[in-house]
Amino acid sequence: MKVAIASDHGGMNIRKEIISLMKEMNIEYVDLGCEGNSSVDYPDYAIPVAEKVANGEVDRGILICGTGIGMSIAANKVNGIRCALVHDTFSAKATREHNDTNILSMGERVIGPGLARDIARIWLTTPFEGGRHANRVKKISIYEAEKITFAMLGSRI
Ligand code: RB5
């Protein structure tokens, strides 16, 4: 598995923590910044990571900002992205099993480094369950890819 990771200035410490976790786990990663301590705009980091996931350059993405909210909103604007904002281990497992999320977002001003590591480890190692969940994810993908209305979705699946 190859992972793209990025943060804004509000998420740099947890980004470093997750990079060290991925090294321990022998997971290949590409670090897309940010560098330095100055204030940056989270879409400039979320969107490049999301594009790499969407075009298949990497398998997954991890994004960290102050709250995780801006990163998740921006990442989810990219077609094919299912980004989950996660601050607990139950959701980390459930969002892989049920939603097949391909990007994890966390907020460094919300949780500490230990919990962030646990969340990332669980999220990186939990497989998608498929089955009934696959049909639900497919509905989102068709709606997004075909730019149809909800009323038209019924005839497509
Ligand atoms: C930056 O101050 C902060 O707004 C950002 O890290 C993030 O929390 C946005 O959602």
Short mmCIF file of C-alpha atoms and ligand atoms in Angstrom, two decimals:
data_model
loop_
_atom_site.label_atom_id
_atom_site.label_comp_id
_atom_site.label_asym_id
_atom_site.label_seq_id
_atom_site.Cartn_x
_atom_site.Cartn_y
_atom_site.Cartn_z
CA MET A 1 0.00 0.00 0.00
CA LYS A 2 1.19 3.53 -0.81
CA VAL A 3 -0.13 6.52 1.16
CA ALA A 4 0.01 10.26 0.45
CA ILE A 5 0.07 12.41 3.60
CA ALA A 6 -0.15 16.17 4.11
CA SER A 7 -1.05 18.73 6.73
CA ASP A 8 -1.38 22.45 7.09
CA HIS A 9 0.47 24.37 9.85
CA GLY A 10 -2.19 23.22 12.36
CA GLY A 11 -1.45 19.53 11.81
CA MET A 12 2.31 19.28 11.48
CA ASN A 13 3.01 17.42 14.74
CA ILE A 14 0.48 14.67 14.12
CA ARG A 15 1.68 14.41 10.52
CA LYS A 16 5.20 13.68 11.83
CA GLU A 17 3.74 11.14 14.27
CA ILE A 18 1.84 9.33 11.50
CA ILE A 19 4.91 9.33 9.25
CA SER A 20 6.87 7.62 12.02
CA LEU A 21 4.01 5.10 12.40
CA MET A 22 4.06 4.35 8.66
CA LYS A 23 7.84 3.81 8.84
CA GLU A 24 7.31 1.33 11.69
CA MET A 25 4.57 -0.41 9.66
CA ASN A 26 6.75 -0.51 6.51
CA ILE A 27 4.12 1.43 4.60
CA GLU A 28 5.39 3.35 1.59
CA TYR A 29 4.39 7.02 1.75
CA VAL A 30 4.79 10.34 -0.02
CA ASP A 31 4.88 13.46 2.17
CA LEU A 32 3.28 16.47 0.46
CA GLY A 33 4.02 19.02 3.21
CA CYS A 34 3.53 21.58 4.49
CA GLU A 35 7.02 22.86 5.23
CA GLY A 36 7.94 25.60 7.71
CA ASN A 37 5.78 27.18 10.38
CA SER A 38 3.94 29.86 8.46
CA SER A 39 0.19 29.80 7.99
CA VAL A 40 -0.95 28.00 4.82
CA ASP A 41 -4.30 27.21 3.18
CA TYR A 42 -5.56 23.66 3.81
CA PRO A 43 -7.11 23.20 0.30
CA ASP A 44 -3.59 23.53 -1.15
CA TYR A 45 -2.70 20.31 0.68
CA ALA A 46 -6.00 18.41 0.72
CA ILE A 47 -6.69 18.63 -3.01
CA PRO A 48 -3.26 17.37 -4.24
CA VAL A 49 -3.47 14.39 -1.86
CA ALA A 50 -7.05 13.68 -2.99
CA GLU A 51 -6.05 13.91 -6.66
CA LYS A 52 -3.25 11.38 -6.13
CA VAL A 53 -5.72 8.97 -4.52
CA ALA A 54 -8.36 9.56 -7.19
CA ASN A 55 -5.95 9.01 -10.10
CA GLY A 56 -4.48 5.86 -8.56
CA GLU A 57 -0.98 7.23 -7.97
CA VAL A 58 -1.40 6.19 -4.32
CA ASP A 59 -3.88 3.86 -2.62
CA ARG A 60 -4.85 6.04 0.34
CA GLY A 61 -4.44 9.51 1.81
CA ILE A 62 -4.07 10.96 5.30
CA LEU A 63 -4.74 14.65 6.01
CA ILE A 64 -4.32 16.63 9.21
CA CYS A 65 -5.27 20.22 10.00
CA GLY A 66 -6.38 21.98 13.19
CA THR A 67 -9.84 20.41 13.24
CA GLY A 68 -9.66 17.99 10.30
CA ILE A 69 -12.83 19.64 9.02
CA GLY A 70 -11.38 21.88 6.30
CA MET A 71 -9.21 19.05 4.97
CA SER A 72 -12.16 16.65 4.81
CA ILE A 73 -14.45 19.17 3.10
CA ALA A 74 -11.82 19.95 0.46
CA ALA A 75 -10.82 16.31 -0.15
CA ASN A 76 -14.43 15.23 -0.60
CA LYS A 77 -14.83 17.71 -3.50
CA VAL A 78 -12.53 15.51 -5.62
CA ASN A 79 -14.38 12.84 -7.64
CA GLY A 80 -13.88 9.35 -6.26
CA ILE A 81 -12.83 10.48 -2.79
CA ARG A 82 -14.49 9.19 0.35
CA CYS A 83 -12.75 11.10 3.13
CA ALA A 84 -13.71 10.47 6.77
CA LEU A 85 -13.03 12.87 9.62
CA VAL A 86 -12.23 10.53 12.51
CA HIS A 87 -11.42 11.20 16.16
CA ASP A 88 -12.14 7.81 17.74
CA THR A 89 -11.01 4.25 17.14
CA PHE A 90 -14.54 2.82 16.71
CA SER A 91 -15.18 5.13 13.74
CA ALA A 92 -11.72 4.41 12.30
CA LYS A 93 -12.64 0.72 12.02
CA ALA A 94 -16.26 1.30 10.97
CA THR A 95 -15.46 3.77 8.21
CA ARG A 96 -13.12 1.29 6.55
CA GLU A 97 -15.51 -1.64 6.97
CA HIS A 98 -18.66 0.22 5.92
CA ASN A 99 -17.65 3.21 3.79
CA ASP A 100 -14.41 1.99 2.15
CA THR A 101 -12.95 5.43 2.88
CA ASN A 102 -9.81 6.21 0.93
CA ILE A 103 -8.74 9.29 2.89
CA LEU A 104 -8.51 9.76 6.67
CA SER A 105 -8.69 13.25 8.13
CA MET A 106 -7.83 14.19 11.72
CA GLY A 107 -7.59 17.41 13.75
CA GLU A 108 -4.48 18.11 15.81
CA ARG A 109 -6.35 20.63 17.98
CA VAL A 110 -8.93 17.95 18.80
CA ILE A 111 -6.94 14.79 19.65
CA GLY A 112 -3.45 13.95 20.88
CA PRO A 113 -0.67 12.06 19.08
CA GLY A 114 -1.29 8.71 20.82
CA LEU A 115 -4.93 8.51 19.78
CA ALA A 116 -4.06 9.74 16.28
CA ARG A 117 -1.57 6.87 15.92
CA ASP A 118 -4.15 4.31 17.08
CA ILE A 119 -6.75 5.71 14.69
CA ALA A 120 -4.33 5.69 11.75
CA ARG A 121 -3.09 2.15 12.50
CA ILE A 122 -6.65 0.81 12.63
CA TRP A 123 -7.73 2.74 9.54
CA LEU A 124 -4.68 1.55 7.56
CA THR A 125 -5.17 -2.13 8.43
CA THR A 126 -8.96 -2.61 8.38
CA PRO A 127 -10.41 -4.06 5.14
CA PHE A 128 -13.70 -3.04 3.51
CA GLU A 129 -16.48 -5.51 4.33
CA GLY A 130 -18.21 -5.23 0.94
CA GLY A 131 -21.60 -6.98 0.73
CA ARG A 132 -24.50 -4.63 1.53
CA HIS A 133 -22.00 -1.83 2.13
CA ALA A 134 -20.69 -2.09 -1.44
CA ASN A 135 -24.13 -1.26 -2.81
CA ARG A 136 -24.34 1.85 -0.61
CA VAL A 137 -20.90 3.07 -1.65
CA LYS A 138 -21.83 2.37 -5.29
CA LYS A 139 -24.88 4.65 -4.99
CA ILE A 140 -22.62 7.51 -3.93
CA SER A 141 -20.16 6.77 -6.75
CA ILE A 142 -22.86 6.66 -9.44
CA TYR A 143 -24.50 9.86 -8.15
CA GLU A 144 -21.12 11.59 -8.23
CA ALA A 145 -19.78 10.22 -11.52
CA GLU A 146 -22.96 10.65 -13.57
CA LYS A 147 -24.02 13.99 -12.02
CA ILE A 148 -27.61 12.75 -11.78
CA THR A 149 -30.35 13.68 -9.30
CA PHE A 150 -31.40 11.43 -6.43
CA ALA A 151 -34.66 10.68 -8.30
CA MET A 152 -32.65 9.23 -11.21
CA LEU A 153 -30.47 7.07 -8.96
CA GLY A 154 -33.16 4.42 -8.44
CA SER A 155 -33.10 3.43 -12.11
CA ARG A 156 -29.29 3.16 -12.12
CA ILE A 157 -28.81 0.61 -9.36
C1 RB5 B 1 -6.10 26.87 10.51
O1 RB5 B 1 -6.09 27.89 11.44
C2 RB5 B 1 -7.35 26.04 10.65
O2 RB5 B 1 -8.45 26.76 10.20
C3 RB5 B 1 -7.22 24.74 9.88
O3 RB5 B 1 -6.11 24.04 10.36
C4 RB5 B 1 -8.39 23.79 9.94
O4 RB5 B 1 -8.79 23.59 11.26
C5 RB5 B 1 -9.51 24.10 9.05
O5 RB5 B 1 -10.51 23.40 9.01
#
